[in-house]
PDB file of C-alpha atoms in Angstrom:
ATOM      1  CA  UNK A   1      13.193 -13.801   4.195  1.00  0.00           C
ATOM      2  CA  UNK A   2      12.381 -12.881   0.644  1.00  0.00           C
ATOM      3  CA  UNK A   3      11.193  -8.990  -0.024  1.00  0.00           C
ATOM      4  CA  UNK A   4       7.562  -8.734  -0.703  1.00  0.00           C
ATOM      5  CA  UNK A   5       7.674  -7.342  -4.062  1.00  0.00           C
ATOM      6  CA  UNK A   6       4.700  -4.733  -6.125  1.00  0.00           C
ATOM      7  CA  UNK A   7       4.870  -3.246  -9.154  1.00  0.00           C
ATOM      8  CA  UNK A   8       5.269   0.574  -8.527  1.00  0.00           C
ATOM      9  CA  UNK A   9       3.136   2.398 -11.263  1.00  0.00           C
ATOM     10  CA  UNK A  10       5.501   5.893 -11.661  1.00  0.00           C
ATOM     11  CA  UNK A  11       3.275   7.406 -13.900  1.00  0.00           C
ATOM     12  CA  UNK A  12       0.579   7.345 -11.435  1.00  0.00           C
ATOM     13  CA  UNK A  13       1.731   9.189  -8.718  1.00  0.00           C
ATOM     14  CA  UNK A  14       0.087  12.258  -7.254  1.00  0.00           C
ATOM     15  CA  UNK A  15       0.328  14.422  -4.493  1.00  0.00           C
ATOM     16  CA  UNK A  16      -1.011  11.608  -1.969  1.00  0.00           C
ATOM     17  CA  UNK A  17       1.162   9.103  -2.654  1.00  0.00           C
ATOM     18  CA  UNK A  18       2.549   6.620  -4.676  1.00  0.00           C
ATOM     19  CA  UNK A  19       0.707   3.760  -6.079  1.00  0.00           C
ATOM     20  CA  UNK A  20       1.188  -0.338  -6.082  1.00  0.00           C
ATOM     21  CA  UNK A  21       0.150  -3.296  -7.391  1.00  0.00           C
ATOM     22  CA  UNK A  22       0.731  -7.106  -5.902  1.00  0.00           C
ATOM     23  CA  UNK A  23       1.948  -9.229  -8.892  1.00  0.00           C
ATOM     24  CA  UNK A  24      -0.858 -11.564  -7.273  1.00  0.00           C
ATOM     25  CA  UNK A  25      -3.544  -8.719  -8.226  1.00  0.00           C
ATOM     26  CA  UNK A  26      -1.822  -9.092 -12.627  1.00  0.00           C
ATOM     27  CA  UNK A  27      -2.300 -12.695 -12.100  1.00  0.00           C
ATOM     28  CA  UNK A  28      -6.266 -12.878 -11.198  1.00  0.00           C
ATOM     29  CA  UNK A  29      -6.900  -9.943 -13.921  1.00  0.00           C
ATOM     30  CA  UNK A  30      -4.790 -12.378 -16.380  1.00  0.00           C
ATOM     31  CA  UNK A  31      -7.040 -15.201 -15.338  1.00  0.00           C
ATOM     32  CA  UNK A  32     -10.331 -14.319 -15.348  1.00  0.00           C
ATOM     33  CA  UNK A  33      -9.075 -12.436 -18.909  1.00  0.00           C
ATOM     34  CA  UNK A  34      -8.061 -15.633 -20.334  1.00  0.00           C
ATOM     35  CA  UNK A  35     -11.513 -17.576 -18.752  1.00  0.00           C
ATOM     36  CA  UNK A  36     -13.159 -14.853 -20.722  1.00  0.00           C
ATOM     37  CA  UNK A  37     -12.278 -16.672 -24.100  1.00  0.00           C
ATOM     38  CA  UNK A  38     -14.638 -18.912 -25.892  1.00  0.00           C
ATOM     39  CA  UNK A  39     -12.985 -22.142 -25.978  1.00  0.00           C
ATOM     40  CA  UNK A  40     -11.052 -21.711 -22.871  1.00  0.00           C
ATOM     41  CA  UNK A  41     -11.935 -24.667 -20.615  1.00  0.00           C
ATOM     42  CA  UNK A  42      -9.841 -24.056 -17.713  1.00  0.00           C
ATOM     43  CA  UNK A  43      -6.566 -22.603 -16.670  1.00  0.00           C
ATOM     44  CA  UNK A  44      -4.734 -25.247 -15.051  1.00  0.00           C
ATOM     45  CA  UNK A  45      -2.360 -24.508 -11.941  1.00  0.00           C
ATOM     46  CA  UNK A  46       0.249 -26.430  -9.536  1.00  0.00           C
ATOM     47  CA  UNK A  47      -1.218 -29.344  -7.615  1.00  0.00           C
ATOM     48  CA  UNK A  48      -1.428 -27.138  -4.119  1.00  0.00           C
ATOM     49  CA  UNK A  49      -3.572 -24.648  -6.016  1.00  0.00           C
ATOM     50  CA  UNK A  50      -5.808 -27.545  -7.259  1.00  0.00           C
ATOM     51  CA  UNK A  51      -6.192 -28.986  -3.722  1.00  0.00           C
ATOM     52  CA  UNK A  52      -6.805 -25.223  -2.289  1.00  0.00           C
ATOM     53  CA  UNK A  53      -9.794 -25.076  -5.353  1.00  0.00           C
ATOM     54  CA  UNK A  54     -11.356 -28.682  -3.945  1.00  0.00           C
ATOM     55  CA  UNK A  55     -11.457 -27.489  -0.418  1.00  0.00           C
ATOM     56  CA  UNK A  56     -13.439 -24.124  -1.521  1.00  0.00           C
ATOM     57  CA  UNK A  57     -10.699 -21.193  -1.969  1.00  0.00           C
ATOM     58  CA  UNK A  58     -11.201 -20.261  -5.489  1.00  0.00           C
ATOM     59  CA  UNK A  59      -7.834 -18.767  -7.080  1.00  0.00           C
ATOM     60  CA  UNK A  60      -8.653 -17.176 -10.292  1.00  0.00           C
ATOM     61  CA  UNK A  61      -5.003 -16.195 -10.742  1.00  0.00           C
ATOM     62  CA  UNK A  62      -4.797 -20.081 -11.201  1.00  0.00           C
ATOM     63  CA  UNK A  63      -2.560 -21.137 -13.940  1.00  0.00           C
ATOM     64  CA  UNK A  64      -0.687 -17.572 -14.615  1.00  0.00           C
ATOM     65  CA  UNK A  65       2.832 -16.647 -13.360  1.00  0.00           C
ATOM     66  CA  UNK A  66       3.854 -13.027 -13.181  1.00  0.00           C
ATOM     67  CA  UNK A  67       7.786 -12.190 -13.744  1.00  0.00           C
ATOM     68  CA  UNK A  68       8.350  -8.485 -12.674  1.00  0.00           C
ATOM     69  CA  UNK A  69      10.928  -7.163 -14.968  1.00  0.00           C
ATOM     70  CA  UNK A  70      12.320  -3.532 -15.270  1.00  0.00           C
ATOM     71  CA  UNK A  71       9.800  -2.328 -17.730  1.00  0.00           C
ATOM     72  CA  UNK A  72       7.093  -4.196 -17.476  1.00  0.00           C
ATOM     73  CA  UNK A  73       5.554  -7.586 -16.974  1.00  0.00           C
ATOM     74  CA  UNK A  74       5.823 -11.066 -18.722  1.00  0.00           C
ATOM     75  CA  UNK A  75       2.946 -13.528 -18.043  1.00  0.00           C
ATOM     76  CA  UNK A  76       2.851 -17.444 -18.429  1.00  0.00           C
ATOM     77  CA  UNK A  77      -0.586 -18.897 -19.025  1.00  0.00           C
ATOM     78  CA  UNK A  78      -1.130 -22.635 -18.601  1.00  0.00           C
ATOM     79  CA  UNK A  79      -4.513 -24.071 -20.189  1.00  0.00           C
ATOM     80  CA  UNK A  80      -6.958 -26.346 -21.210  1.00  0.00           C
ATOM     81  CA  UNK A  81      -8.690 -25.371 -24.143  1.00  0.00           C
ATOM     82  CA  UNK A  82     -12.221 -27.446 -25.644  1.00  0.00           C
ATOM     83  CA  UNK A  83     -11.819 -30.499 -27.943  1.00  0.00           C
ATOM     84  CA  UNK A  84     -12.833 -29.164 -31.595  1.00  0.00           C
ATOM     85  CA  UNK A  85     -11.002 -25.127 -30.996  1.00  0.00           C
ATOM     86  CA  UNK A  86      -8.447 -23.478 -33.345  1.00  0.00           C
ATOM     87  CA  UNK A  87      -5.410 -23.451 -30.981  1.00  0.00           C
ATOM     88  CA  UNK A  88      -3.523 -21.370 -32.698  1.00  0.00           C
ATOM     89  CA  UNK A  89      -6.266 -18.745 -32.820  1.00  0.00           C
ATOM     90  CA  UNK A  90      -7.662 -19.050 -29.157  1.00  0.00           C
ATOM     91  CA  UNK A  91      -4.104 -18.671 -27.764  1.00  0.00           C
ATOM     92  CA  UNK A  92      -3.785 -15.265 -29.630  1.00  0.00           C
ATOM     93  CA  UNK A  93      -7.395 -14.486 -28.533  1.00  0.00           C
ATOM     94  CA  UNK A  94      -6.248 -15.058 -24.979  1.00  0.00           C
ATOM     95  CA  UNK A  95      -3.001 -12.975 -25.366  1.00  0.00           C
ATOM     96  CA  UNK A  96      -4.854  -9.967 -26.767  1.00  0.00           C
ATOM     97  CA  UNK A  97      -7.473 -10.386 -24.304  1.00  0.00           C
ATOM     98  CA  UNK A  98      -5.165  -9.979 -21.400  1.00  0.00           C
ATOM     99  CA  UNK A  99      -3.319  -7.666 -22.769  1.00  0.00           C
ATOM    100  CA  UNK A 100      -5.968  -5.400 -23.388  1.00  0.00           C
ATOM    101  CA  UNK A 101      -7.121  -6.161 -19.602  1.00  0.00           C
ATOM    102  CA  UNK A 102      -4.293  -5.214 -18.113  1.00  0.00           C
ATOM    103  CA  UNK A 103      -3.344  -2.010 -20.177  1.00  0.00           C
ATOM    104  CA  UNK A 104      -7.023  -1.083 -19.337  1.00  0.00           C
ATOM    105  CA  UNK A 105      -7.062  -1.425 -15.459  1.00  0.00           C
ATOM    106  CA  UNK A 106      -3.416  -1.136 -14.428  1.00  0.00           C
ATOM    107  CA  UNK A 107      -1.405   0.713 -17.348  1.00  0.00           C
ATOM    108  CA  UNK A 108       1.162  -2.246 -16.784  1.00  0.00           C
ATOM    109  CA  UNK A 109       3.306  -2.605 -20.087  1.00  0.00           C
ATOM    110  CA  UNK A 110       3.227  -6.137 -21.093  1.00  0.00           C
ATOM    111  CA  UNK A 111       6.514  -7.350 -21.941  1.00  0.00           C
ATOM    112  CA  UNK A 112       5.321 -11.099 -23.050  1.00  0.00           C
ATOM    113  CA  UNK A 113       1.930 -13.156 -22.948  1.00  0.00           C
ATOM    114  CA  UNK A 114       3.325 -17.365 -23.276  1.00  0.00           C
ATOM    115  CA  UNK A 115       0.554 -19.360 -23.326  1.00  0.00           C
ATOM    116  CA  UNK A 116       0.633 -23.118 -22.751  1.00  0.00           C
ATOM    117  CA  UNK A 117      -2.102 -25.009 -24.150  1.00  0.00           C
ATOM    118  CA  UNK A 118      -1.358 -28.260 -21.591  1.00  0.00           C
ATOM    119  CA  UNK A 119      -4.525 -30.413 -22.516  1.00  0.00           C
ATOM    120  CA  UNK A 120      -7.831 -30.760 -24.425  1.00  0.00           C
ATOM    121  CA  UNK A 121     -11.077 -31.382 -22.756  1.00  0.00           C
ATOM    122  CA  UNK A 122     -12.862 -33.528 -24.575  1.00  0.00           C
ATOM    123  CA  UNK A 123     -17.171 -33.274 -24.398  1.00  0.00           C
ATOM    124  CA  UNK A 124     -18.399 -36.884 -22.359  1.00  0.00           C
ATOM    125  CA  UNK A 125     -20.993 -39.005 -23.417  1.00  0.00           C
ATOM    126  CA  UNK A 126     -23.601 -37.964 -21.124  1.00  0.00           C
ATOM    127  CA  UNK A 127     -23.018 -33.747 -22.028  1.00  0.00           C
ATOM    128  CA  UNK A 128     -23.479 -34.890 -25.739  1.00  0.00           C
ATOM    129  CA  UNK A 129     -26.790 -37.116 -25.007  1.00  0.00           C
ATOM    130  CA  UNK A 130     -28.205 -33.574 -22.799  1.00  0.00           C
ATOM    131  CA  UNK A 131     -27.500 -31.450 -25.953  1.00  0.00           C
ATOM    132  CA  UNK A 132     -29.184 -33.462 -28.309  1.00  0.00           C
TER     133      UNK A 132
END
């Protein structure tokens, strides 16, 4: 049985106790950081967290992996940016965004940000006839 593993924040102990975060709790402050970007469509996850999304749970840690190292955390974003977006540009936008999320509510240090861009969503015929 594998040990249920937290990030231990040192620097914020105090006389109650220590302090801990679930890597699950980095991932769903990653992903709705990343969501946060214009020209993020989606992030895109493994096929059980799809099916989990289409029955109703909604995962917004959804296309992030946390790796716990010894000082600090590195991240893996998987997304789907909007046909017609710098990619280059909105994949730095989403590092710094995260990055700035987590140093803001956890005081994690953030060892590495990869982002996957893993498709395009292109605009459908009927979105571009409701604009017009």
């Amino acid at each position: 049985m594998s040990e249920y593993r937290t990030i231990d924040l040192e620097e914020e102990k105090n006389e109650l106790g220590k302090i801990e975060i679930s890597p699950e709790v980095i991932e769903v402050i990653a992903g709705l950081a990343a969501s946060e970007v214009d020209g993020v469509h989606a992030l895109r996850g493994n096929f059980a967290a799809d099916v989990a999304e289409r029955l109703g749970r909604k995962n917004h840690g959804k296309g992030v992996k946390v790796e716990l190292q010894q000082d600090g955390v590195k991240l893996e974003v998987s997304l789907q940016l909007q046909y017609g977006v710098s990619v280059p540009e909105v994949a730095a936008e989403v590092q710094t965004n995260i990055q700035q999320a987590l140093q803001t509510m956890t005081s994690i240090t953030v060892k590495a940000i990869d982002v996957h861009v893993i498709g395009i969503q292109l605009e459908l015929p009927h979105e571009a006839e409701q604009q017009a």
